[in-house]
PDB file of C-alpha atoms in Angstrom:
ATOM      1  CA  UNK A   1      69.539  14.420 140.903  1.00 50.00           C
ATOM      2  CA  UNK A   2      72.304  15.545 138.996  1.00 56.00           C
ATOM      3  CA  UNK A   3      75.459  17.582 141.276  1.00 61.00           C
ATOM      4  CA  UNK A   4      76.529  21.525 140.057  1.00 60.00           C
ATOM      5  CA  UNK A   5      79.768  19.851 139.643  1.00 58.00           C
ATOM      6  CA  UNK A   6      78.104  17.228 137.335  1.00 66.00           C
ATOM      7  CA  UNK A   7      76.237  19.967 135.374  1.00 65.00           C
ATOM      8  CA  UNK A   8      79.391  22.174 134.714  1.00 68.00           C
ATOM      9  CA  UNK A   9      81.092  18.797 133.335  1.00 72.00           C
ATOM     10  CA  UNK A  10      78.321  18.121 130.946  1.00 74.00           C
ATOM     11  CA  UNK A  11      78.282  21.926 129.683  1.00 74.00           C
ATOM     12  CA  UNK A  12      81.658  22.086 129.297  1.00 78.00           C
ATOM     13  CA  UNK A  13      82.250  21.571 126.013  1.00 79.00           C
ATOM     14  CA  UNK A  14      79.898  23.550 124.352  1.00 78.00           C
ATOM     15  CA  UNK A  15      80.907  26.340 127.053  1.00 81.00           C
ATOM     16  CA  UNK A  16      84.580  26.291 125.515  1.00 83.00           C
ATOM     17  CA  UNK A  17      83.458  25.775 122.048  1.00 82.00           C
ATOM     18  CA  UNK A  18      81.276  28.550 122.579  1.00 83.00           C
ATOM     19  CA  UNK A  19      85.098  30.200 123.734  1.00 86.00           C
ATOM     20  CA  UNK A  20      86.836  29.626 121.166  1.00 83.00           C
ATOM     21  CA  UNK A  21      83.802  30.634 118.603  1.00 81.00           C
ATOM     22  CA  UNK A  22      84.184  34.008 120.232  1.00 83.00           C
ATOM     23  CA  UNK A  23      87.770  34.120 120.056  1.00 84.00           C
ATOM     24  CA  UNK A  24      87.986  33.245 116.588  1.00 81.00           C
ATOM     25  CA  UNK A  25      85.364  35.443 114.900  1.00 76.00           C
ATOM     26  CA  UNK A  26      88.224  38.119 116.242  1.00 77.00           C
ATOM     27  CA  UNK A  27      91.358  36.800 116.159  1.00 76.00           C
ATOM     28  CA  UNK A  28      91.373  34.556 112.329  1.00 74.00           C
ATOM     29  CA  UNK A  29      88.636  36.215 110.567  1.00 70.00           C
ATOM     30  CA  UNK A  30      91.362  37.463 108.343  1.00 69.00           C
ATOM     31  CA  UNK A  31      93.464  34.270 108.659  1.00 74.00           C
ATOM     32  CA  UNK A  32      91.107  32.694 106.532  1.00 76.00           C
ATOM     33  CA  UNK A  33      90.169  34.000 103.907  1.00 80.00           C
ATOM     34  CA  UNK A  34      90.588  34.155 100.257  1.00 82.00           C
ATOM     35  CA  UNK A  35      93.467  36.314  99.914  1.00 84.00           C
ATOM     36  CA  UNK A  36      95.298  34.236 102.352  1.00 85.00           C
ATOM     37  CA  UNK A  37      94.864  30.916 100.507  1.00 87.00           C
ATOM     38  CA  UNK A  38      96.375  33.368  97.377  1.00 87.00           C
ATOM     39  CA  UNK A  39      99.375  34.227  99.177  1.00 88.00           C
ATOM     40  CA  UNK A  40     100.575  30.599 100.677  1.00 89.00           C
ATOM     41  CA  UNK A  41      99.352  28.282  97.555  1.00 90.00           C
ATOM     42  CA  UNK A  42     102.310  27.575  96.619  1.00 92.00           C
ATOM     43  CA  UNK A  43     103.985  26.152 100.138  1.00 94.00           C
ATOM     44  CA  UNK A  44     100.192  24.349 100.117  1.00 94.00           C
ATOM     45  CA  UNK A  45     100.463  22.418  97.086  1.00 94.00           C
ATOM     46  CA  UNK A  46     103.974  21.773  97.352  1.00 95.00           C
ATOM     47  CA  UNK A  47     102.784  20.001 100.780  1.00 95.00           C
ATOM     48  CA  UNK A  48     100.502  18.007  99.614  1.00 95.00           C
ATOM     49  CA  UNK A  49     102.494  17.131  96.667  1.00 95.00           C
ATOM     50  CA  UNK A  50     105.309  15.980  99.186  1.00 94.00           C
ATOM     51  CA  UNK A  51     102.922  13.732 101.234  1.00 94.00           C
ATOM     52  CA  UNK A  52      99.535  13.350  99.921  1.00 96.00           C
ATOM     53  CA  UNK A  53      98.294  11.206 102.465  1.00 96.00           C
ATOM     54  CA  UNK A  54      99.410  13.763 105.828  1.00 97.00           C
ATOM     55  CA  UNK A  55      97.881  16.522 103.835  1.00 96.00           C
ATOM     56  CA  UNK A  56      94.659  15.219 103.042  1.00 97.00           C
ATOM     57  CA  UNK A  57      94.738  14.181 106.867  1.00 97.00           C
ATOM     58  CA  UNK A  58      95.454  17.725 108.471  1.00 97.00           C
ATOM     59  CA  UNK A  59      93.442  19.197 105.587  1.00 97.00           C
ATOM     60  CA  UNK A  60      90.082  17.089 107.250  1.00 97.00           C
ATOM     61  CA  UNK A  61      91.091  17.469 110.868  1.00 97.00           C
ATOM     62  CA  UNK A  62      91.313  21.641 110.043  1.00 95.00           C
ATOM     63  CA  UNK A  63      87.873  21.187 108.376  1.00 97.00           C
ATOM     64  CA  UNK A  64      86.435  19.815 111.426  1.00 97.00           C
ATOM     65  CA  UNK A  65      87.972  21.839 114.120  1.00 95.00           C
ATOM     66  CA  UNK A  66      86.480  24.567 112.132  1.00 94.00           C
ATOM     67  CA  UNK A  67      83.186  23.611 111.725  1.00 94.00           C
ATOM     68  CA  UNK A  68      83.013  22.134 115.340  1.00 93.00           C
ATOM     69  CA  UNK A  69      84.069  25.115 116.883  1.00 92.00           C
ATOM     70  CA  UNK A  70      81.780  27.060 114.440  1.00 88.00           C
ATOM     71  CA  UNK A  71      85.415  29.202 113.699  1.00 89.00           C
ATOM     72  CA  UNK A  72      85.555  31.468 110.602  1.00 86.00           C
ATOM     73  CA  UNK A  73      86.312  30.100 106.998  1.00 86.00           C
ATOM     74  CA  UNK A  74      84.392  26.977 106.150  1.00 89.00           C
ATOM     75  CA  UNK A  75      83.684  28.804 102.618  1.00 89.00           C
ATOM     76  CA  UNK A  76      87.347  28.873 102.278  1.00 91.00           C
ATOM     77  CA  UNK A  77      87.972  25.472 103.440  1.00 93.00           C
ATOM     78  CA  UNK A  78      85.946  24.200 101.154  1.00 93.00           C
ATOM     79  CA  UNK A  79      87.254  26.482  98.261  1.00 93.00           C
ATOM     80  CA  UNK A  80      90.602  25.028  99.846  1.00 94.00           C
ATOM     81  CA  UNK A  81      89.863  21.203  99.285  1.00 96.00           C
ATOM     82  CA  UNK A  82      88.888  21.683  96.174  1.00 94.00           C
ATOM     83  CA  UNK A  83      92.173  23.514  94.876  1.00 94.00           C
ATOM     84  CA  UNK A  84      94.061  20.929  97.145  1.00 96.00           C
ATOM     85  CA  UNK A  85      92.543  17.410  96.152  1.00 96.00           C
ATOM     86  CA  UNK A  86      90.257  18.152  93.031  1.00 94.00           C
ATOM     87  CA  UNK A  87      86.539  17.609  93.051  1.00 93.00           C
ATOM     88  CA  UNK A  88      87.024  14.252  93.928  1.00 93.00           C
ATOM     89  CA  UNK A  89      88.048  13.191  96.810  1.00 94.00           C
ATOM     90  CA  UNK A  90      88.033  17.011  97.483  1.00 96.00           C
ATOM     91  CA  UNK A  91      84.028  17.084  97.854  1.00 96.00           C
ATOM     92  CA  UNK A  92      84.427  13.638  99.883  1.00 97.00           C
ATOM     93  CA  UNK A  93      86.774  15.385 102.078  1.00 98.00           C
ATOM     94  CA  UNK A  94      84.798  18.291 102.257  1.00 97.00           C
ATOM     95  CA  UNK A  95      81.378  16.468 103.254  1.00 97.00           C
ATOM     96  CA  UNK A  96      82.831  14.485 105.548  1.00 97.00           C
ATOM     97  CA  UNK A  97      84.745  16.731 107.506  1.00 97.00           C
ATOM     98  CA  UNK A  98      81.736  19.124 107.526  1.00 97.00           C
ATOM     99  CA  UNK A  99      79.379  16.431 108.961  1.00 97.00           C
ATOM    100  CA  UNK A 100      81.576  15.017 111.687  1.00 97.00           C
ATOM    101  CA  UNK A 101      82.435  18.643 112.799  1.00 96.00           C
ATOM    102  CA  UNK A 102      78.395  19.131 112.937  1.00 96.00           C
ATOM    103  CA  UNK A 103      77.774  16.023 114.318  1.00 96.00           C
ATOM    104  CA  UNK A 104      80.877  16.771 117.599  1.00 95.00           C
ATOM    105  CA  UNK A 105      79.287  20.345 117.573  1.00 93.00           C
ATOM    106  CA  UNK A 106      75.485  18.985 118.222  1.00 94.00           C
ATOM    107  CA  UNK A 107      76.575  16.077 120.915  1.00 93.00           C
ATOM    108  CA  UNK A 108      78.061  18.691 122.812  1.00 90.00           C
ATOM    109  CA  UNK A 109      75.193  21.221 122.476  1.00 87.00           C
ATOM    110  CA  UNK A 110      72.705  18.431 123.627  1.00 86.00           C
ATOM    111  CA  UNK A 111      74.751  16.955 126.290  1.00 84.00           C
ATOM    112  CA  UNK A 112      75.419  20.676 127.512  1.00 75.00           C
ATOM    113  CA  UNK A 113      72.235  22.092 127.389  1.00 73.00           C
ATOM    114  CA  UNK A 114      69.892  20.232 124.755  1.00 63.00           C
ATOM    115  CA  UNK A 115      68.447  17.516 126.913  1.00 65.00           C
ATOM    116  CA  UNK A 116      67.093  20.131 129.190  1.00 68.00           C
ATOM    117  CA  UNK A 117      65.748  22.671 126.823  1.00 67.00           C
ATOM    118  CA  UNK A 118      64.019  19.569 125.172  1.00 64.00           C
ATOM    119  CA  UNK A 119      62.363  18.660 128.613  1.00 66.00           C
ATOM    120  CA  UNK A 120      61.423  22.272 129.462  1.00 71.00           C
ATOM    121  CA  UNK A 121      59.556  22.936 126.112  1.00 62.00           C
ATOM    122  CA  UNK A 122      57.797  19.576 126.246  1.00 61.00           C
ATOM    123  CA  UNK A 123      56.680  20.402 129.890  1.00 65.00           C
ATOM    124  CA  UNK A 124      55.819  23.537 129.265  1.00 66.00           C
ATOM    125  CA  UNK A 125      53.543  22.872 126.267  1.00 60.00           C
ATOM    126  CA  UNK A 126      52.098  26.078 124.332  1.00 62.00           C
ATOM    127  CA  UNK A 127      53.387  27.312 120.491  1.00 57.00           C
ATOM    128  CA  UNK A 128      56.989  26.106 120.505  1.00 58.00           C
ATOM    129  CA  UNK A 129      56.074  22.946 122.203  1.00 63.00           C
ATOM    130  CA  UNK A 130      53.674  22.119 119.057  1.00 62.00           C
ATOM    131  CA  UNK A 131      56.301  23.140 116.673  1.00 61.00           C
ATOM    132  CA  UNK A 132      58.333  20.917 118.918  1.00 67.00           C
ATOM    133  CA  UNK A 133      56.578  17.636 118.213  1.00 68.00           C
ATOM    134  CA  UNK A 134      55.849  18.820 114.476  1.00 64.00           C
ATOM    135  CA  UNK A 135      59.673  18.609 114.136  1.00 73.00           C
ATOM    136  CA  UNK A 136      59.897  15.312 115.588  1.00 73.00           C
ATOM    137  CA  UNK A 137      57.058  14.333 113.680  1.00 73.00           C
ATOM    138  CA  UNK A 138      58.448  15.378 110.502  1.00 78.00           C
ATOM    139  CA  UNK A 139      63.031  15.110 111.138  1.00 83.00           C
ATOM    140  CA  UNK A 140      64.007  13.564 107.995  1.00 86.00           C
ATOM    141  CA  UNK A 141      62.335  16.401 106.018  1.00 85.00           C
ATOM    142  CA  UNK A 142      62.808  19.323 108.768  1.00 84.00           C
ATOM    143  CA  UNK A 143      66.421  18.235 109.313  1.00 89.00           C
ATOM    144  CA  UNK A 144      67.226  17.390 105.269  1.00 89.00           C
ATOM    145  CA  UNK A 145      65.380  21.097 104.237  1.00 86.00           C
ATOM    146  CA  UNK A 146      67.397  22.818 106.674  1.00 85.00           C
ATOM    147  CA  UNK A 147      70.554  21.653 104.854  1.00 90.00           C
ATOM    148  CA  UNK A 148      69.500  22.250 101.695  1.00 86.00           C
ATOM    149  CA  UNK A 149      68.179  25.247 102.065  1.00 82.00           C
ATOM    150  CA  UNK A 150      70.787  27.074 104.113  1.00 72.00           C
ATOM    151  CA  UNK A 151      68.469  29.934 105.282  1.00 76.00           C
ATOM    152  CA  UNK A 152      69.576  29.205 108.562  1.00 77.00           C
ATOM    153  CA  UNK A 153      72.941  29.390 109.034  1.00 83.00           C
ATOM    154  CA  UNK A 154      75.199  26.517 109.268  1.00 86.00           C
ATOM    155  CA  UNK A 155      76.483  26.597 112.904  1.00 84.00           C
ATOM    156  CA  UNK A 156      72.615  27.475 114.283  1.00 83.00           C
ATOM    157  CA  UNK A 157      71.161  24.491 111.729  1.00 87.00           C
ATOM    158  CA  UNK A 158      74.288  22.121 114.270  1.00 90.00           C
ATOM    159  CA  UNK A 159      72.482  23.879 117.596  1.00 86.00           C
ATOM    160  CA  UNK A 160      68.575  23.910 117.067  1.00 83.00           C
ATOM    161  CA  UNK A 161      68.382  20.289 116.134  1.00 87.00           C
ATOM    162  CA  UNK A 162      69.693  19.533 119.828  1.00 86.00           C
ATOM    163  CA  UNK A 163      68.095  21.739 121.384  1.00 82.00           C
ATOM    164  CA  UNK A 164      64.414  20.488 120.425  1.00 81.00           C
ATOM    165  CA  UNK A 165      65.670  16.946 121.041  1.00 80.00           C
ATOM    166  CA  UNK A 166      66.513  15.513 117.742  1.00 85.00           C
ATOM    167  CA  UNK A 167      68.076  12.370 116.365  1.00 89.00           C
ATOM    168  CA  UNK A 168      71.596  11.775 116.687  1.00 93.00           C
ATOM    169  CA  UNK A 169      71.628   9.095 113.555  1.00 94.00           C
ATOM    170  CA  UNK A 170      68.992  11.021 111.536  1.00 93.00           C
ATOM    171  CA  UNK A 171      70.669  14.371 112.365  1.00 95.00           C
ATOM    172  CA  UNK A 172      74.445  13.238 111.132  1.00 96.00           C
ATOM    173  CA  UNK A 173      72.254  11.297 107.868  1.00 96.00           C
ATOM    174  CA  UNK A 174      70.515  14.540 106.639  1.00 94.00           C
ATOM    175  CA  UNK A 175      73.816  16.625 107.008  1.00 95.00           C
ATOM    176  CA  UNK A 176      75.740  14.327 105.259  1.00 96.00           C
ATOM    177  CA  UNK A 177      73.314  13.781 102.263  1.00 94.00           C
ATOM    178  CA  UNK A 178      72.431  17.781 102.436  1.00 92.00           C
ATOM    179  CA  UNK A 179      75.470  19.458 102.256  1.00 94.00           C
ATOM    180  CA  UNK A 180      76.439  17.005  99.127  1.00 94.00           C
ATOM    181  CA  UNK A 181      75.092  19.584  96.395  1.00 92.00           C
ATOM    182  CA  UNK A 182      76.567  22.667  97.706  1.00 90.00           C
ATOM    183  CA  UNK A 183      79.490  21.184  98.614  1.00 92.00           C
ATOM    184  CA  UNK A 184      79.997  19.962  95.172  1.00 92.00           C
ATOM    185  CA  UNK A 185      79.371  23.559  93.939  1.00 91.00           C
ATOM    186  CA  UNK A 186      82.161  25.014  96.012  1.00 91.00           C
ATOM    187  CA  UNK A 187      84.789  22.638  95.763  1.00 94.00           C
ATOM    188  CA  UNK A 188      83.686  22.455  92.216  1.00 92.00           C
ATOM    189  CA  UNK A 189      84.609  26.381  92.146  1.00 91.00           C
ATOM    190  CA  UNK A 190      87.926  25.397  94.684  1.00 90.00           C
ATOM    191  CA  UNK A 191      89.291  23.056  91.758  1.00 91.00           C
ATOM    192  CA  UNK A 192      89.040  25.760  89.098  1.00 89.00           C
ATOM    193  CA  UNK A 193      90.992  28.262  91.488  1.00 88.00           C
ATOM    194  CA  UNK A 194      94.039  27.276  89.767  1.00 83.00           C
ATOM    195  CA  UNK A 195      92.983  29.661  86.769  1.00 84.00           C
ATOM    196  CA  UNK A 196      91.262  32.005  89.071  1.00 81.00           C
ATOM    197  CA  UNK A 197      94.747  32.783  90.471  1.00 80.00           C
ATOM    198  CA  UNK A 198      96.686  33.336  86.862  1.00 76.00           C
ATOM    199  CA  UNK A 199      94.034  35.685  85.982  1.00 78.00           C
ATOM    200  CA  UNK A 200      94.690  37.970  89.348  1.00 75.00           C
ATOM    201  CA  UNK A 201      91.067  37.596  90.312  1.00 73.00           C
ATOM    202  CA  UNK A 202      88.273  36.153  92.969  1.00 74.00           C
ATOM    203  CA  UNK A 203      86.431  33.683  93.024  1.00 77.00           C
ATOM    204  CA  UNK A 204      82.528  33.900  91.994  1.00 72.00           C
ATOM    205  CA  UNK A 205      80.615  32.419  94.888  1.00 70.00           C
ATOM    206  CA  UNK A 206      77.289  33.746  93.463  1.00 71.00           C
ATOM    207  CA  UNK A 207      77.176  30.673  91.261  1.00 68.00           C
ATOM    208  CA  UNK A 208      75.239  28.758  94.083  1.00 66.00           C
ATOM    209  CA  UNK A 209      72.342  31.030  92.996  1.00 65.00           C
ATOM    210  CA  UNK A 210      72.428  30.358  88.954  1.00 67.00           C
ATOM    211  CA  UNK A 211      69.391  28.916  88.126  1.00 71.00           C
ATOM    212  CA  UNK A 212      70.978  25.972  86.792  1.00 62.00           C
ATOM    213  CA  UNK A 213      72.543  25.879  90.559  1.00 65.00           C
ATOM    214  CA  UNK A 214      69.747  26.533  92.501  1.00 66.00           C
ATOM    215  CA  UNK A 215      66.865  24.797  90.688  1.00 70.00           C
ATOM    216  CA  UNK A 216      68.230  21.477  91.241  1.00 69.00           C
ATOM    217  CA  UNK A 217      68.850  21.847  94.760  1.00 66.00           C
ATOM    218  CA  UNK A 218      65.110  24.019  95.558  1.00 65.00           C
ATOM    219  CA  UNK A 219      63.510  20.533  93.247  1.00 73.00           C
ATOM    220  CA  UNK A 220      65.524  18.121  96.222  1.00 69.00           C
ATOM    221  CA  UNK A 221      64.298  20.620  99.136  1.00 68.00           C
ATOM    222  CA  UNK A 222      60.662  20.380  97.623  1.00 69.00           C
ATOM    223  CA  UNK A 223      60.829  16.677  97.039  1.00 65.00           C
ATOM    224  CA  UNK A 224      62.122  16.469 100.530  1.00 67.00           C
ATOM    225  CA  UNK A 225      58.918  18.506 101.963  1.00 67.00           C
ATOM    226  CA  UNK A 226      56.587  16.017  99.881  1.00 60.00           C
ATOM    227  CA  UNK A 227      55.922  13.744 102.855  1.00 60.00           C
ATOM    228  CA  UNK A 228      55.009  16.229 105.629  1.00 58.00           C
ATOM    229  CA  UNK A 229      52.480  17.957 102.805  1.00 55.00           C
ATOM    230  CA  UNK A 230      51.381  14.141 102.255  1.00 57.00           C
ATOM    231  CA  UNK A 231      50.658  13.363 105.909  1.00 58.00           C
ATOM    232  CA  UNK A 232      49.113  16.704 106.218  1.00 59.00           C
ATOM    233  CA  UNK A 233      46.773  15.757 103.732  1.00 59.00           C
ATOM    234  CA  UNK A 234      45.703  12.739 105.060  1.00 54.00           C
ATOM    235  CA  UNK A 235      45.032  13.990 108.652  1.00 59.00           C
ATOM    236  CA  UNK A 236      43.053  16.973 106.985  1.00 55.00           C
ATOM    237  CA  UNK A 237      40.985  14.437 104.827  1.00 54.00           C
TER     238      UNK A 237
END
């Protein structure tokens, strides 16, 4: 049986990223932000036009320490690689960094608490045991919707998957391939900030919900759903 001394080990990560998510939604939610990247584009470029290479490597690291620690400004991270690196590799970047931030976000969640809150719903049977095993039954969709269709935000879509016992490799799989066509639409928007800026203006963000946008991406969410709604079907026949 595990020791308290073992427990408070295994929780403490998530314990100080839950920290330093606390800290942060106070202390940088105006460090990053649109009119921030405005004011120090300049001193950016001319850093990554120095040294391409270090830049695109403290650009990712940022991106993940971000989304791992579930900090303020992802939108404007994103925005950032794109005005930084161009659509490509800025939506590379952008993916990438997003998912391994995810992924360090969910090992820590399940090795904190995850593991246990799997056990106790499994053991405990009833409603959210049921919808439990439906998401087991059913990841690659479940886990692939909830990234296209960002109802849920991004930082609870890294916790729940842990928490009712998920997949590591199909969890990091679906959040790669997920995030892909949003990501390209904001670092698609990040490239054109150049323009943006001469003009004295912001960026418009509601382009994600254009129907040219948002079609595409509802068509992959439905396409997604098409195997639970087949296996459905065949139990019910």
């Amino acid at each position: 049986m595990p020791t308290t001394e073992n427990l408070w080990l295994k929780r403490l990560p998530i314990l100080a990223i839950a920290a330093v998510a606390v800290l942060g939604a106070f202390l940088l939610r105006d460090q990053f932000s649109f009119d921030a990247l405005a004011r120090h584009r300049e001193s950016l470029l001319a850093f990554r036009d120095g040294n391409f290479a270090l830049a695109s490597l403290v650009f990712v690291a940022a991106y993940v320490m971000i989304v791992a620690f579930s900090l303020p400004g992802a939108t404007i991270a994103t925005l950032t690689g794109g005005f930084l690196f161009g659509l490509f590799p800025g939506v590379f970047y952008n993916v990438g960094a997003a998912t391994v931030g995810a992924v360090a976000i969910f090992l820590a969640a399940r090795a904190g608490f995850g593991a246990d809150v799997a056990a106790r719903i499994a053991e405990r049977g009833g409603a959210v045991a049921r919808l439990q095993q439906g998401l087991r039954d059913n990841e690659w969709s479940a886990l692939l919707i909830m990234r296209l269709v960002p109802v849920v935000p991004f930082f609870i879509a890294n916790l729940l998957p842990a928490f009712v016992g998920a997949s590591l490799m199909r969890f990091a799989v679906t959040t790669f391939f997920g995030i892909i066509p949003g990501g390209l639409v904001f670092t698609s928007v990040g490239a054109g900030l150049g323009e943006v800026f001469a003009r004295g203006e912001t960026p418009d963000l509601s382009i994600i919900f254009a129907p040219h946008v948002i079609g595409p991406i509802l068509g992959l969410a439905a396409l997604s759903a098409l195997p639970v709604l087949i296996k459905r079907f065949k139990k019910e026949a």
